[in-house]
Short mmCIF file of C-alpha atoms in Angstrom, two decimals:
data_model
loop_
_atom_site.label_atom_id
_atom_site.label_comp_id
_atom_site.label_asym_id
_atom_site.label_seq_id
_atom_site.Cartn_x
_atom_site.Cartn_y
_atom_site.Cartn_z
CA MET A 1 -32.02 -120.01 155.65
CA ASP A 2 -29.30 -118.36 153.65
CA GLY A 3 -28.08 -115.10 155.08
CA ILE A 4 -27.14 -113.32 151.89
CA THR A 5 -30.43 -113.00 150.04
CA GLN A 6 -32.10 -111.91 153.25
CA LEU A 7 -29.76 -108.97 153.82
CA ASP A 8 -31.30 -105.56 153.50
CA ASP A 9 -31.03 -104.63 149.85
CA SER A 10 -33.14 -101.51 149.85
CA TRP A 11 -32.42 -98.56 147.60
CA ARG A 12 -32.77 -94.87 148.28
CA VAL A 13 -34.01 -91.95 146.27
CA ALA A 14 -34.25 -88.39 147.57
CA GLY A 15 -33.78 -89.56 151.16
CA ARG A 16 -36.54 -92.17 151.03
CA SER A 17 -35.80 -95.88 151.32
CA PHE A 18 -37.63 -98.57 149.36
CA GLY A 19 -37.42 -102.36 149.70
CA SER A 20 -39.10 -103.08 146.37
CA ARG A 21 -37.18 -102.29 143.22
CA LEU A 22 -40.29 -102.38 141.10
CA ILE A 23 -42.26 -99.17 140.55
CA VAL A 24 -45.58 -99.63 138.82
CA GLY A 25 -47.81 -97.33 136.84
CA THR A 26 -51.53 -97.12 137.54
CA GLY A 27 -52.69 -96.37 133.99
CA LYS A 28 -54.39 -98.49 131.33
CA TYR A 29 -56.12 -100.93 133.70
CA GLY A 30 -59.65 -102.09 132.92
CA ASP A 31 -60.94 -101.00 136.32
CA LEU A 32 -59.82 -99.74 139.71
CA PRO A 33 -60.22 -103.04 141.64
CA THR A 34 -57.86 -104.74 139.14
CA THR A 35 -55.44 -101.84 139.49
CA ALA A 36 -55.42 -102.33 143.25
CA ALA A 37 -55.02 -106.11 143.06
CA ALA A 38 -52.17 -105.94 140.55
CA ILE A 39 -50.28 -103.32 142.53
CA GLU A 40 -50.66 -105.42 145.64
CA ALA A 41 -49.30 -108.47 143.78
CA SER A 42 -46.37 -106.49 142.40
CA GLY A 43 -45.07 -105.70 145.87
CA ALA A 44 -44.36 -102.14 144.68
CA GLU A 45 -44.10 -99.39 147.26
CA MET A 46 -44.10 -96.51 144.78
CA VAL A 47 -46.72 -95.96 142.05
CA THR A 48 -46.89 -93.40 139.29
CA VAL A 49 -50.08 -91.37 138.94
CA ALA A 50 -51.37 -88.69 136.59
CA VAL A 51 -53.04 -85.39 137.48
CA ARG A 52 -56.23 -84.51 135.63
CA ARG A 53 -59.33 -82.34 135.92
CA VAL A 54 -62.05 -83.87 138.08
CA ASN A 55 -65.18 -84.87 136.20
CA LEU A 56 -67.70 -82.24 137.29
CA SER A 57 -70.60 -84.18 135.81
CA ASP A 58 -69.88 -87.23 138.00
CA PRO A 59 -68.33 -85.91 141.23
CA LYS A 60 -68.99 -89.12 143.16
CA ALA A 61 -67.22 -91.40 140.67
CA PRO A 62 -64.71 -93.68 142.41
CA MET A 63 -61.25 -92.20 142.61
CA LEU A 64 -57.85 -93.88 142.39
CA GLN A 65 -57.13 -92.90 145.97
CA ASP A 66 -60.08 -94.99 147.17
CA PHE A 67 -58.40 -98.12 145.77
CA VAL A 68 -54.68 -97.32 145.91
CA SER A 69 -54.13 -95.59 149.21
CA PRO A 70 -51.60 -92.76 149.23
CA SER A 71 -50.89 -93.60 152.85
CA ARG A 72 -49.73 -97.08 151.83
CA TYR A 73 -48.01 -96.31 148.52
CA THR A 74 -45.73 -93.42 147.67
CA TYR A 75 -47.46 -91.58 144.85
CA LEU A 76 -45.13 -90.41 142.14
CA PRO A 77 -47.12 -87.83 140.16
CA ASN A 78 -46.12 -87.54 136.53
CA THR A 79 -46.27 -84.82 133.92
CA ALA A 80 -47.85 -86.98 131.21
CA GLY A 81 -49.55 -84.80 128.64
CA CYS A 82 -47.41 -81.75 129.41
CA PHE A 83 -45.51 -80.39 126.46
CA THR A 84 -43.96 -77.29 128.02
CA ALA A 85 -42.05 -76.45 131.20
CA ASP A 86 -44.93 -74.19 132.24
CA ASP A 87 -47.48 -77.02 131.94
CA ALA A 88 -45.22 -79.38 133.88
CA VAL A 89 -44.68 -76.92 136.72
CA ARG A 90 -48.40 -76.09 136.98
CA THR A 91 -49.37 -79.77 136.97
CA LEU A 92 -46.88 -80.79 139.62
CA ARG A 93 -47.66 -77.79 141.84
CA LEU A 94 -51.23 -79.04 141.85
CA ALA A 95 -50.02 -82.57 142.62
CA ARG A 96 -47.93 -81.25 145.49
CA GLU A 97 -50.94 -79.46 146.90
CA ALA A 98 -53.14 -82.54 146.47
CA GLY A 99 -50.66 -84.87 148.08
CA GLY A 100 -48.17 -82.80 149.98
CA TRP A 101 -44.99 -84.34 148.56
CA ASN A 102 -42.38 -83.09 146.18
CA LEU A 103 -40.99 -86.29 144.63
CA VAL A 104 -42.18 -86.30 141.03
CA LYS A 105 -41.70 -87.98 137.68
CA LEU A 106 -40.91 -85.59 134.87
CA GLU A 107 -41.71 -86.74 131.36
CA VAL A 108 -41.98 -84.49 128.36
CA LEU A 109 -42.75 -86.53 125.29
CA GLY A 110 -42.43 -85.85 121.63
CA PRO A 111 -45.22 -86.71 119.18
CA ALA A 112 -46.41 -90.18 118.13
CA PRO A 113 -45.37 -92.61 116.79
CA THR A 114 -42.17 -92.51 118.90
CA LEU A 115 -43.33 -90.60 122.00
CA TYR A 116 -39.58 -90.33 122.50
CA PRO A 117 -38.45 -88.02 125.33
CA ASP A 118 -38.24 -84.41 124.08
CA MET A 119 -34.89 -83.68 125.67
CA PRO A 120 -34.64 -79.88 125.15
CA ALA A 121 -38.10 -79.52 126.72
CA THR A 122 -37.15 -82.02 129.44
CA PHE A 123 -34.08 -79.97 130.40
CA GLU A 124 -36.11 -76.79 130.54
CA ALA A 125 -38.83 -78.36 132.66
CA ALA A 126 -36.30 -80.06 134.96
CA ALA A 127 -34.63 -76.71 135.63
CA ALA A 128 -37.96 -75.06 136.41
CA LEU A 129 -39.10 -77.88 138.71
CA ILE A 130 -35.82 -78.06 140.62
CA LYS A 131 -35.95 -74.29 141.10
CA ASP A 132 -39.47 -74.72 142.48
CA GLY A 133 -38.26 -77.21 145.09
CA PHE A 134 -39.27 -80.48 143.45
CA GLU A 135 -37.23 -83.67 143.64
CA VAL A 136 -37.24 -84.79 140.05
CA MET A 137 -37.03 -88.35 138.78
CA VAL A 138 -36.63 -87.80 135.08
CA TYR A 139 -37.69 -89.89 132.10
CA CYS A 140 -35.08 -89.42 129.41
CA SER A 141 -33.43 -90.75 126.30
CA ASP A 142 -30.78 -93.48 126.62
CA ASP A 143 -28.05 -90.89 126.12
CA PRO A 144 -25.24 -91.01 128.70
CA ILE A 145 -24.29 -87.36 128.19
CA ALA A 146 -27.85 -86.11 128.60
CA ALA A 147 -28.29 -88.37 131.64
CA LYS A 148 -25.16 -86.98 133.28
CA ARG A 149 -26.27 -83.43 132.62
CA LEU A 150 -29.66 -84.10 134.20
CA GLU A 151 -27.90 -85.47 137.26
CA GLU A 152 -25.63 -82.44 137.45
CA MET A 153 -28.69 -80.18 137.28
CA GLY A 154 -29.97 -81.87 140.43
CA CYS A 155 -32.34 -84.60 139.24
CA VAL A 156 -32.61 -87.29 141.92
CA ALA A 157 -33.02 -90.26 139.58
CA ILE A 158 -32.35 -90.87 135.90
CA MET A 159 -34.92 -92.97 134.05
CA PRO A 160 -33.91 -93.80 130.48
CA LEU A 161 -36.30 -95.65 128.25
CA GLY A 162 -35.58 -99.29 127.43
CA ALA A 163 -37.79 -99.05 124.35
CA PRO A 164 -40.67 -96.80 123.25
CA ILE A 165 -43.50 -96.42 125.77
CA GLY A 166 -45.96 -99.29 125.62
CA SER A 167 -43.96 -101.14 122.94
CA GLY A 168 -43.08 -104.12 125.13
CA LEU A 169 -39.82 -104.58 123.22
CA GLY A 170 -37.53 -104.83 126.23
CA VAL A 171 -34.18 -103.09 126.62
CA GLN A 172 -33.11 -102.26 123.08
CA ASN A 173 -29.87 -100.52 123.90
CA PRO A 174 -28.20 -102.30 126.82
CA LEU A 175 -24.82 -100.76 126.05
CA MET A 176 -26.13 -97.23 126.57
CA ILE A 177 -28.12 -98.18 129.68
CA ARG A 178 -24.96 -99.77 131.09
CA MET A 179 -22.92 -96.63 130.32
CA ILE A 180 -25.52 -94.45 132.04
CA ILE A 181 -25.43 -96.71 135.11
CA GLU A 182 -21.64 -96.68 135.25
CA SER A 183 -21.35 -92.92 135.22
CA ALA A 184 -24.36 -92.10 137.41
CA GLY A 185 -24.16 -90.96 141.00
CA VAL A 186 -27.94 -91.18 141.46
CA PRO A 187 -30.31 -94.14 140.96
CA VAL A 188 -30.90 -95.26 137.38
CA LEU A 189 -34.21 -96.88 136.47
CA VAL A 190 -35.35 -98.33 133.18
CA ASP A 191 -38.68 -96.68 132.49
CA ALA A 192 -40.71 -97.77 129.46
CA GLY A 193 -40.33 -100.70 127.14
CA VAL A 194 -40.61 -103.67 129.49
CA GLY A 195 -42.86 -106.29 127.87
CA THR A 196 -42.58 -109.29 130.14
CA ALA A 197 -40.80 -110.49 133.26
CA TYR A 198 -37.46 -111.29 131.68
CA ASP A 199 -37.17 -107.76 130.29
CA ALA A 200 -37.30 -106.53 133.89
CA THR A 201 -34.80 -109.20 134.91
CA PHE A 202 -32.48 -108.13 132.11
CA ALA A 203 -32.68 -104.45 133.12
CA MET A 204 -31.86 -105.35 136.71
CA GLU A 205 -28.97 -107.59 135.64
CA LEU A 206 -27.50 -104.59 133.85
CA GLY A 207 -27.31 -102.91 137.26
CA CYS A 208 -30.37 -100.68 137.29
CA ASP A 209 -31.49 -99.63 140.75
CA ALA A 210 -35.13 -100.28 139.88
CA VAL A 211 -37.53 -100.74 136.99
CA LEU A 212 -40.76 -98.91 136.19
CA VAL A 213 -43.52 -100.96 134.55
CA ASN A 214 -47.05 -100.07 133.53
CA SER A 215 -48.41 -101.41 130.22
CA ALA A 216 -46.79 -104.84 130.52
CA ILE A 217 -48.80 -105.48 133.69
CA ALA A 218 -51.97 -103.49 133.00
CA LEU A 219 -52.54 -104.91 129.52
CA ALA A 220 -51.53 -108.53 130.23
CA ASP A 221 -54.33 -111.09 129.93
CA ASN A 222 -54.04 -111.52 133.69
CA PRO A 223 -52.61 -108.33 135.19
CA VAL A 224 -52.39 -109.72 138.74
CA LEU A 225 -50.37 -112.74 137.61
CA MET A 226 -48.09 -110.59 135.47
CA ALA A 227 -47.57 -108.22 138.40
CA ARG A 228 -46.39 -111.18 140.46
CA ALA A 229 -44.14 -112.29 137.58
CA MET A 230 -42.59 -108.80 137.38
CA LYS A 231 -41.91 -108.87 141.11
CA ALA A 232 -40.09 -112.19 140.72
CA GLY A 233 -38.32 -110.98 137.59
CA VAL A 234 -36.99 -107.85 139.26
CA GLU A 235 -35.85 -109.82 142.28
CA ALA A 236 -34.12 -112.44 140.11
CA GLY A 237 -32.33 -109.79 138.09
CA ARG A 238 -31.20 -107.94 141.19
CA LEU A 239 -29.87 -111.11 142.81
CA ALA A 240 -28.07 -112.09 139.61
CA PHE A 241 -26.50 -108.64 139.37
CA ARG A 242 -25.30 -108.87 142.95
CA ALA A 243 -24.06 -112.42 142.39
CA GLY A 244 -21.99 -111.45 139.35
CA ARG A 245 -22.58 -113.42 136.19
CA ILE A 246 -19.97 -115.61 134.48
CA PRO A 247 -18.22 -114.18 131.46
CA ARG A 248 -19.63 -115.04 128.06
CA ARG A 249 -17.26 -117.31 126.13
CA GLY A 250 -17.17 -118.60 122.63
CA GLU A 251 -16.49 -122.21 123.48
CA ALA A 252 -17.87 -124.96 125.70
CA SER A 253 -16.47 -125.75 129.12
CA PRO A 254 -17.43 -129.08 130.72
CA SER A 255 -19.45 -128.89 133.90
CA SER A 256 -18.10 -132.18 135.27
CA PRO A 257 -14.46 -132.93 136.09
CA VAL A 258 -12.53 -134.47 133.19
CA SER A 259 -10.19 -136.38 135.51
CA GLY A 260 -10.92 -139.56 137.49
CA LEU A 261 -12.92 -141.24 134.76
CA ILE A 262 -13.12 -145.03 134.90
CA ARG A 263 -11.10 -146.87 132.31
CA MET B 1 -68.90 -55.72 149.34
CA ASP B 2 -71.81 -55.91 151.70
CA GLY B 3 -71.97 -59.72 151.83
CA SER B 4 -75.39 -59.83 150.25
CA THR B 5 -76.25 -62.51 147.69
CA GLN B 6 -74.71 -62.08 144.26
CA ILE B 7 -74.37 -64.28 141.21
CA LEU B 8 -70.84 -65.36 140.39
CA THR B 9 -69.93 -66.68 136.98
CA LEU B 10 -66.88 -68.90 137.32
CA ASN B 11 -64.92 -70.88 134.77
CA VAL B 12 -64.33 -74.28 136.39
CA ASN B 13 -62.29 -76.83 134.43
CA GLY B 14 -63.13 -75.03 131.23
CA GLU B 15 -66.90 -74.79 131.89
CA GLU B 16 -68.78 -71.57 132.66
CA LYS B 17 -70.88 -72.11 135.78
CA LYS B 18 -73.03 -69.80 137.91
CA PHE B 19 -73.02 -69.86 141.69
CA ALA B 20 -74.66 -67.87 144.44
CA GLY B 21 -72.11 -65.70 146.22
CA PRO B 22 -70.36 -64.94 148.36
CA LEU B 23 -68.42 -68.14 147.85
CA THR B 24 -65.08 -69.46 149.12
CA VAL B 25 -63.04 -72.31 147.63
CA VAL B 26 -64.44 -74.65 150.30
CA GLY B 27 -67.96 -73.56 149.35
CA LEU B 28 -67.30 -74.16 145.66
CA VAL B 29 -65.80 -77.64 146.16
CA ASP B 30 -68.76 -78.47 148.36
CA ALA B 31 -71.28 -77.11 145.86
CA LEU B 32 -69.70 -79.27 143.15
CA GLY B 33 -70.10 -82.35 145.35
CA LEU B 34 -66.37 -83.07 145.51
CA ASP B 35 -64.33 -84.44 148.40
CA LEU B 36 -62.05 -81.64 149.58
CA ARG B 37 -59.39 -84.10 150.71
CA LYS B 38 -58.92 -85.58 147.25
CA VAL B 39 -58.58 -82.51 145.05
CA ALA B 40 -56.24 -79.59 144.45
CA VAL B 41 -57.30 -76.17 143.24
CA GLU B 42 -55.70 -73.59 141.00
CA LEU B 43 -57.23 -70.11 140.89
CA ASN B 44 -56.32 -67.85 137.97
CA ARG B 45 -53.23 -70.01 137.36
CA GLU B 46 -52.03 -69.76 140.99
CA ILE B 47 -52.12 -72.69 143.42
CA VAL B 48 -54.55 -72.23 146.30
CA PRO B 49 -52.85 -73.62 149.41
CA ARG B 50 -55.05 -76.19 151.11
CA SER B 51 -54.84 -74.30 154.38
CA THR B 52 -56.49 -71.25 152.81
CA TYR B 53 -59.46 -72.93 151.09
CA ALA B 54 -61.89 -71.57 153.67
CA ALA B 55 -60.52 -68.05 153.47
CA VAL B 56 -60.17 -67.48 149.72
CA ALA B 57 -63.24 -65.65 148.40
CA LEU B 58 -64.02 -66.16 144.73
CA GLN B 59 -64.72 -63.24 142.42
CA ASP B 60 -66.94 -63.03 139.35
CA GLY B 61 -64.96 -64.19 136.32
CA ASP B 62 -62.42 -66.28 138.23
CA VAL B 63 -60.89 -69.18 136.34
CA LEU B 64 -60.36 -72.38 138.34
CA GLU B 65 -58.82 -75.75 137.72
CA ILE B 66 -59.79 -78.55 140.10
CA VAL B 67 -57.75 -81.72 139.70
CA HIS B 68 -57.27 -85.12 141.26
CA PHE B 69 -55.06 -88.15 140.78
CA ILE B 70 -55.97 -90.74 138.17
CA GLY B 71 -54.19 -93.79 136.82
CA GLY B 72 -51.06 -93.01 134.84
CA GLY B 73 -47.67 -94.42 133.92
#
């Protein structure tokens, strides 16, 4: 066995330690059993969840918690669908009461077709949530200045988009993601835009602490297989980042020695 | 209040519903057939702490939101 890849390579956010660098969403799956199987295959320890009204007309309908146990996975409640700081605070206060934790994912989106992070509203909501005692992992634009400001406000993780939500286009702006990583003192995660395993690998090779994936797994033809692929992709990217890649060069360099050839 | 039966009209998740009072949050969640351990309750825009569900008495006209976790990204 090699000793290096086996070394503890966990990452920490808000005082919690995680071995897996893949966080998965629980939305968009065809059914709850598939959700559970895919999350299991992904190896994720943290999952994002949404907070919604219970269906009063079908109170015994199966619930996410019955399939994805909050005692096994760290639930990361999100603010999807909230367009104001007040909505975000109300939603996450309810999540805190339902689950008893304060680590949350803040996302305030602008309108379709971009669903791009609404940064003024994100700042306002982040301030309100931090004041209310939440530990905020924040979905944001790939803007190094905005990212730094969110960190200075007290956000515990910065989560720039790689590409628009659900687009599957991969990391469109690696330069900006790299700049955010280089200046950040808190974990940086690519959230949104991953389409397939190599997009996750690429994000990890840039030096991200973790990657958040939902649509690419949930909407794959075989979500369980894609979840396993994402796990491998994230691990490969992390190992490659740690290993340190060779420089890119504009000319060939022979792989075999040029001396000692027979004549 | 003399504790005798009354009819409470409550707004729960945007729907007007009538219940026999007196009624606490625990009683309401029970009457709706929900699992207390899997929901959170907001009463008139204020969180109801889980530890107080049995003690909080509902009043006619109260507005409640009862939520749970669902799949999301």
